[in-house]
Amino acid sequence: MGDIKNILTVDVEDWYMNTDISRWEKFEDRVVDSTERILSILGDTKATFFVLGYVAEHHPELISLIHARGHELGTHGYSHKPIQSQTPDQFEEELLKSMEIIESITGVKVCGHRACQASVMKSTSWSLDIMERCGIKYDSSVFPVKTPLYGVPDAPLFPYRISSENICGESEGGIYEFPLSVRKLPYKNIPIAGGFYLRLFPYWFIKNSIEKINKKREPAVIYLHPWEIDLGQPKSPEFKWYHYYNLPAMEPKIKQLLMDFKFTSIKKWLHG
């Protein structure tokens, strides 16, 4: 198992960006410091940073720093709107806008996409055609779980070719999908991929789940947000309890994961 490289991803957004973009200027901007902290924690480990176009537009120096450290940059859209809240034209406009901003800073083609709130689902599978048309080579938005907000519970658990006609099975052509990792139980998939779930579950459970994935010679796909290690972020009553839940545990768990497992970016994983 020691030779299996898992995939580490960072969704670069600030602590308040689940609110509407029209309000963002009213909040304290903390994304640069928290992302720089993530870069420091990673050291020589490479990851894929899915960056909001808005963040790249307002902090081009941060994007340049991520690029200079040898990490891959993908797009997280522009305004952090779930796909189901957008029309196809709006989705394409935001996708292209975010890609162009990132590419103008790094000079490197953006190949990867992650949707806000894991919003690539059966009802939004049309977005995959738009991604492919815009030059996206892989997506990492499908969560093989069932929740009230998102999920494709019958999706494959490991990297596969996806298409709008066949979101739950291997497709010819199409783009690669890197589903967020779960622990498969007889009647339910338990999300263990990162974010709130990494903060929620004890470390031994996360570690054991990744080990089970690696025993199948497959990579675990892990995600985190810079604001999850920002213990100084403001407390706002408009954010639900799970936003702040167990934040002090996040940084130690990330550091332990980096000690116990090997990680790389999606691009490096794809190209061996």
CSV table of C-alpha atoms in Angstrom, one decimal, residues 2-262:
chain,number,residue,atom,x,y,z
A,2,GLY,CA,2.9,2.3,0.6
A,3,ASP,CA,3.3,2.9,-3.1
A,4,ILE,CA,-0.3,4.1,-3.7
A,5,LYS,CA,-0.5,7.8,-4.1
A,6,ASN,CA,-3.7,9.4,-3.0
A,7,ILE,CA,-5.1,12.7,-4.3
A,8,LEU,CA,-5.2,15.8,-2.2
A,9,THR,CA,-7.3,18.8,-3.3
A,10,VAL,CA,-7.9,22.2,-1.8
A,11,ASP,CA,-11.0,24.3,-2.6
A,12,VAL,CA,-9.7,27.9,-2.4
A,13,GLU,CA,-12.6,30.0,-1.1
A,14,ASP,CA,-12.9,32.3,1.9
A,15,TRP,CA,-14.9,31.6,5.1
A,16,TYR,CA,-18.0,33.6,4.0
A,17,MET,CA,-18.3,32.5,0.4
A,18,ASN,CA,-21.4,30.3,0.9
A,19,THR,CA,-23.3,33.6,1.0
A,20,ASP,CA,-24.3,35.4,-2.2
A,21,ILE,CA,-21.5,37.1,-4.1
A,22,SER,CA,-23.3,40.5,-3.9
A,23,ARG,CA,-22.5,40.5,-0.1
A,24,TRP,CA,-18.9,39.4,-0.2
A,25,GLU,CA,-17.3,42.8,0.1
A,26,LYS,CA,-19.0,43.2,3.5
A,27,PHE,CA,-17.0,40.4,5.1
A,28,GLU,CA,-13.4,40.2,6.4
A,29,ASP,CA,-11.1,38.8,3.7
A,30,ARG,CA,-8.9,36.0,5.2
A,31,VAL,CA,-8.2,33.7,2.2
A,32,VAL,CA,-4.6,34.7,1.5
A,33,ASP,CA,-3.3,34.0,5.0
A,34,SER,CA,-5.2,30.7,5.4
A,35,THR,CA,-4.1,29.4,1.9
A,36,GLU,CA,-0.5,30.4,2.6
A,37,ARG,CA,-0.8,28.3,5.8
A,38,ILE,CA,-2.0,25.3,3.8
A,39,LEU,CA,1.0,25.7,1.4
A,40,SER,CA,3.3,25.7,4.4
A,41,ILE,CA,1.7,22.6,5.9
A,42,LEU,CA,2.0,20.7,2.5
A,43,GLY,CA,5.7,21.3,2.2
A,44,ASP,CA,6.9,19.2,-0.7
A,45,THR,CA,3.6,17.4,-1.2
A,46,LYS,CA,1.8,18.5,-4.3
A,47,ALA,CA,-2.0,19.0,-4.5
A,48,THR,CA,-4.7,20.3,-6.9
A,49,PHE,CA,-6.0,23.7,-5.9
A,50,PHE,CA,-9.5,24.4,-7.2
A,51,VAL,CA,-9.7,28.2,-7.1
A,52,LEU,CA,-12.7,30.4,-7.3
A,53,GLY,CA,-12.4,32.8,-10.2
A,54,TYR,CA,-13.4,35.6,-7.8
A,55,VAL,CA,-10.5,34.8,-5.5
A,56,ALA,CA,-8.0,34.6,-8.4
A,57,GLU,CA,-9.3,37.9,-9.7
A,58,HIS,CA,-8.8,39.7,-6.4
A,59,HIS,CA,-5.6,37.9,-5.3
A,60,PRO,CA,-3.5,37.1,-8.4
A,61,GLU,CA,-0.4,37.0,-6.2
A,62,LEU,CA,-1.8,34.1,-4.3
A,63,ILE,CA,-2.4,32.2,-7.5
A,64,SER,CA,1.1,32.9,-8.6
A,65,LEU,CA,2.4,31.6,-5.3
A,66,ILE,CA,0.4,28.4,-5.6
A,67,HIS,CA,1.7,27.9,-9.1
A,68,ALA,CA,5.3,28.7,-8.1
A,69,ARG,CA,5.2,26.0,-5.4
A,70,GLY,CA,4.5,23.4,-8.1
A,71,HIS,CA,0.8,22.8,-7.4
A,72,GLU,CA,-1.9,22.3,-10.0
A,73,LEU,CA,-4.5,24.9,-10.4
A,74,GLY,CA,-8.1,24.0,-11.4
A,75,THR,CA,-11.3,26.0,-11.4
A,76,HIS,CA,-14.0,26.0,-8.7
A,77,GLY,CA,-16.2,28.2,-10.8
A,78,TYR,CA,-16.4,32.0,-10.3
A,79,SER,CA,-19.0,32.9,-7.7
A,80,HIS,CA,-19.5,29.7,-5.7
A,81,LYS,CA,-23.0,29.0,-7.0
A,82,PRO,CA,-24.2,25.4,-7.1
A,83,ILE,CA,-24.9,24.3,-10.7
A,84,GLN,CA,-28.6,23.7,-10.0
A,85,SER,CA,-28.8,27.5,-9.3
A,86,GLN,CA,-27.5,28.4,-12.8
A,87,THR,CA,-28.8,28.1,-16.3
A,88,PRO,CA,-26.5,26.3,-18.8
A,89,ASP,CA,-25.5,29.7,-20.3
A,90,GLN,CA,-24.7,31.1,-16.8
A,91,PHE,CA,-22.6,28.0,-16.0
A,92,GLU,CA,-20.6,28.2,-19.2
A,93,GLU,CA,-20.0,31.9,-18.7
A,94,GLU,CA,-18.8,31.5,-15.1
A,95,LEU,CA,-16.7,28.5,-16.1
A,96,LEU,CA,-14.9,30.3,-19.0
A,97,LYS,CA,-14.5,33.4,-16.9
A,98,SER,CA,-12.8,31.6,-14.1
A,99,MET,CA,-10.6,29.6,-16.4
A,100,GLU,CA,-9.4,32.7,-18.3
A,101,ILE,CA,-8.6,34.5,-15.1
A,102,ILE,CA,-6.5,31.6,-13.7
A,103,GLU,CA,-4.8,31.0,-17.1
A,104,SER,CA,-3.9,34.7,-17.5
A,105,ILE,CA,-2.0,34.5,-14.2
A,106,THR,CA,-0.2,31.2,-14.6
A,107,GLY,CA,0.1,30.8,-18.4
A,108,VAL,CA,-1.0,27.2,-18.0
A,109,LYS,CA,-4.2,25.7,-19.4
A,110,VAL,CA,-6.8,24.8,-16.7
A,111,CYS,CA,-7.8,21.2,-17.1
A,112,GLY,CA,-9.7,20.4,-14.0
A,113,HIS,CA,-13.0,21.5,-12.4
A,114,ARG,CA,-14.8,21.1,-9.1
A,115,ALA,CA,-18.3,22.3,-8.7
A,116,CYS,CA,-19.5,24.2,-5.6
A,117,GLN,CA,-21.3,21.9,-3.1
A,118,ALA,CA,-20.7,18.7,-5.1
A,119,SER,CA,-23.4,19.8,-7.4
A,120,VAL,CA,-22.6,17.6,-10.4
A,121,MET,CA,-25.6,15.2,-10.0
A,122,LYS,CA,-28.1,13.5,-12.3
A,123,SER,CA,-30.2,16.6,-12.5
A,124,THR,CA,-27.2,18.7,-13.6
A,125,SER,CA,-25.4,16.2,-15.8
A,126,TRP,CA,-25.8,18.7,-18.7
A,127,SER,CA,-22.9,20.6,-17.2
A,128,LEU,CA,-20.5,17.8,-18.2
A,129,ASP,CA,-21.1,18.6,-21.9
A,130,ILE,CA,-20.3,22.2,-21.3
A,131,MET,CA,-17.1,21.3,-19.4
A,132,GLU,CA,-15.9,19.2,-22.2
A,133,ARG,CA,-16.7,21.8,-24.8
A,134,CYS,CA,-14.7,24.4,-22.8
A,135,GLY,CA,-11.6,22.2,-22.6
A,136,ILE,CA,-12.0,20.6,-19.2
A,137,LYS,CA,-10.3,17.2,-19.1
A,138,TYR,CA,-11.5,16.0,-15.7
A,139,ASP,CA,-14.0,16.9,-13.0
A,140,SER,CA,-14.0,16.1,-9.3
A,141,SER,CA,-17.5,17.0,-8.1
A,142,VAL,CA,-19.5,13.7,-7.8
A,143,PHE,CA,-20.0,12.5,-4.3
A,144,PRO,CA,-21.3,8.9,-4.2
A,145,VAL,CA,-23.5,9.5,-1.2
A,146,LYS,CA,-27.1,10.4,-0.5
A,147,THR,CA,-27.8,13.7,1.3
A,148,PRO,CA,-30.6,16.3,1.1
A,149,LEU,CA,-28.3,18.7,-0.7
A,150,TYR,CA,-26.2,16.6,-3.1
A,151,GLY,CA,-25.0,13.2,-4.0
A,152,VAL,CA,-25.0,10.4,-6.6
A,153,PRO,CA,-25.3,7.3,-4.4
A,154,ASP,CA,-25.0,4.8,-7.2
A,155,ALA,CA,-22.0,6.5,-8.9
A,156,PRO,CA,-18.7,4.6,-9.1
A,157,LEU,CA,-16.4,5.0,-6.1
A,158,PHE,CA,-13.1,5.4,-8.0
A,159,PRO,CA,-11.9,7.4,-11.0
A,160,TYR,CA,-13.8,6.7,-14.2
A,161,ARG,CA,-14.9,8.2,-17.5
A,162,ILE,CA,-18.1,10.2,-17.1
A,163,SER,CA,-20.6,11.6,-19.6
A,164,SER,CA,-23.9,13.5,-19.4
A,165,GLU,CA,-25.7,10.4,-20.7
A,166,ASN,CA,-24.0,8.0,-18.2
A,167,ILE,CA,-23.1,9.8,-15.0
A,168,CYS,CA,-23.1,6.5,-13.0
A,169,GLY,CA,-21.1,4.3,-15.3
A,170,GLU,CA,-17.9,4.0,-17.4
A,171,SER,CA,-18.4,6.0,-20.6
A,172,GLU,CA,-16.5,5.9,-23.9
A,173,GLY,CA,-14.8,9.3,-24.4
A,174,GLY,CA,-16.1,12.0,-22.1
A,175,ILE,CA,-14.0,13.4,-19.3
A,176,TYR,CA,-12.5,11.8,-16.2
A,177,GLU,CA,-14.4,11.9,-13.0
A,178,PHE,CA,-12.6,11.8,-9.6
A,179,PRO,CA,-15.4,11.1,-7.2
A,180,LEU,CA,-14.9,12.2,-3.6
A,181,SER,CA,-14.1,9.3,-1.4
A,182,VAL,CA,-16.5,7.3,0.7
A,183,ARG,CA,-16.4,4.2,2.9
A,184,LYS,CA,-18.7,1.6,1.4
A,185,LEU,CA,-21.0,-0.2,3.8
A,186,PRO,CA,-23.6,-2.8,2.9
A,187,TYR,CA,-26.5,-0.4,2.7
A,188,LYS,CA,-24.9,3.0,2.7
A,189,ASN,CA,-21.8,4.9,1.6
A,190,ILE,CA,-20.2,7.0,4.4
A,191,PRO,CA,-18.5,10.2,3.2
A,192,ILE,CA,-14.9,10.4,4.5
A,193,ALA,CA,-13.3,12.6,1.9
A,194,GLY,CA,-12.6,15.7,3.8
A,195,GLY,CA,-14.1,19.0,4.8
A,196,PHE,CA,-16.8,18.6,7.5
A,197,TYR,CA,-16.5,14.8,7.4
A,198,LEU,CA,-12.7,14.9,8.2
A,199,ARG,CA,-13.5,17.2,11.1
A,200,LEU,CA,-16.5,15.0,12.2
A,201,PHE,CA,-15.0,11.5,12.3
A,202,PRO,CA,-12.2,10.3,14.5
A,203,TYR,CA,-8.8,10.1,12.8
A,204,TRP,CA,-8.6,6.3,13.2
A,205,PHE,CA,-11.8,5.9,11.1
A,206,ILE,CA,-10.5,8.2,8.3
A,207,LYS,CA,-7.1,6.4,8.3
A,208,ASN,CA,-8.7,2.9,8.2
A,209,SER,CA,-11.1,4.0,5.4
A,210,ILE,CA,-8.2,5.2,3.2
A,211,GLU,CA,-6.3,2.0,3.9
A,212,LYS,CA,-9.3,0.0,2.7
A,213,ILE,CA,-9.4,2.1,-0.5
A,214,ASN,CA,-5.7,1.7,-1.1
A,215,LYS,CA,-5.9,-2.1,-0.6
A,216,LYS,CA,-8.1,-2.0,-3.8
A,217,ARG,CA,-5.1,-0.3,-5.5
A,218,GLU,CA,-7.2,2.9,-5.8
A,219,PRO,CA,-6.5,6.4,-4.7
A,220,ALA,CA,-8.5,8.2,-2.0
A,221,VAL,CA,-9.6,11.7,-3.1
A,222,ILE,CA,-9.4,14.1,-0.2
A,223,TYR,CA,-10.5,17.8,0.0
A,224,LEU,CA,-10.2,20.7,2.4
A,225,HIS,CA,-10.8,24.4,2.5
A,226,PRO,CA,-8.3,27.0,3.7
A,227,TRP,CA,-10.8,28.5,6.1
A,228,GLU,CA,-11.0,25.2,8.0
A,229,ILE,CA,-7.7,25.8,9.6
A,230,ASP,CA,-8.4,29.5,10.3
A,231,LEU,CA,-9.4,29.5,13.9
A,232,GLY,CA,-9.5,33.3,14.0
A,233,GLN,CA,-12.3,33.6,11.5
A,234,PRO,CA,-15.3,35.7,12.7
A,235,LYS,CA,-18.3,33.9,14.2
A,236,SER,CA,-21.5,34.7,12.4
A,237,PRO,CA,-25.0,33.5,13.4
A,238,GLU,CA,-26.0,33.2,9.7
A,239,PHE,CA,-23.6,30.2,9.2
A,240,LYS,CA,-24.9,26.8,10.3
A,241,TRP,CA,-23.3,24.9,13.1
A,242,TYR,CA,-21.4,22.5,10.9
A,243,HIS,CA,-19.4,25.4,9.4
A,244,TYR,CA,-17.6,25.9,12.7
A,245,TYR,CA,-17.8,22.3,14.0
A,246,ASN,CA,-14.4,21.0,15.3
A,247,LEU,CA,-12.2,23.4,13.4
A,248,PRO,CA,-9.3,22.9,15.9
A,249,ALA,CA,-9.1,19.3,14.8
A,250,MET,CA,-8.5,20.0,11.1
A,251,GLU,CA,-4.9,21.1,10.9
A,252,PRO,CA,-3.6,18.2,13.1
A,253,LYS,CA,-5.6,15.7,11.0
A,254,ILE,CA,-4.2,17.1,7.8
A,255,LYS,CA,-0.6,16.9,9.2
A,256,GLN,CA,-1.2,13.3,10.3
A,257,LEU,CA,-2.6,12.3,6.9
A,258,LEU,CA,0.5,13.7,5.3
A,259,MET,CA,2.6,11.6,7.6
A,260,ASP,CA,0.6,8.4,7.1
A,261,PHE,CA,-0.1,8.5,3.4
A,262,LYS,CA,1.4,9.7,0.1
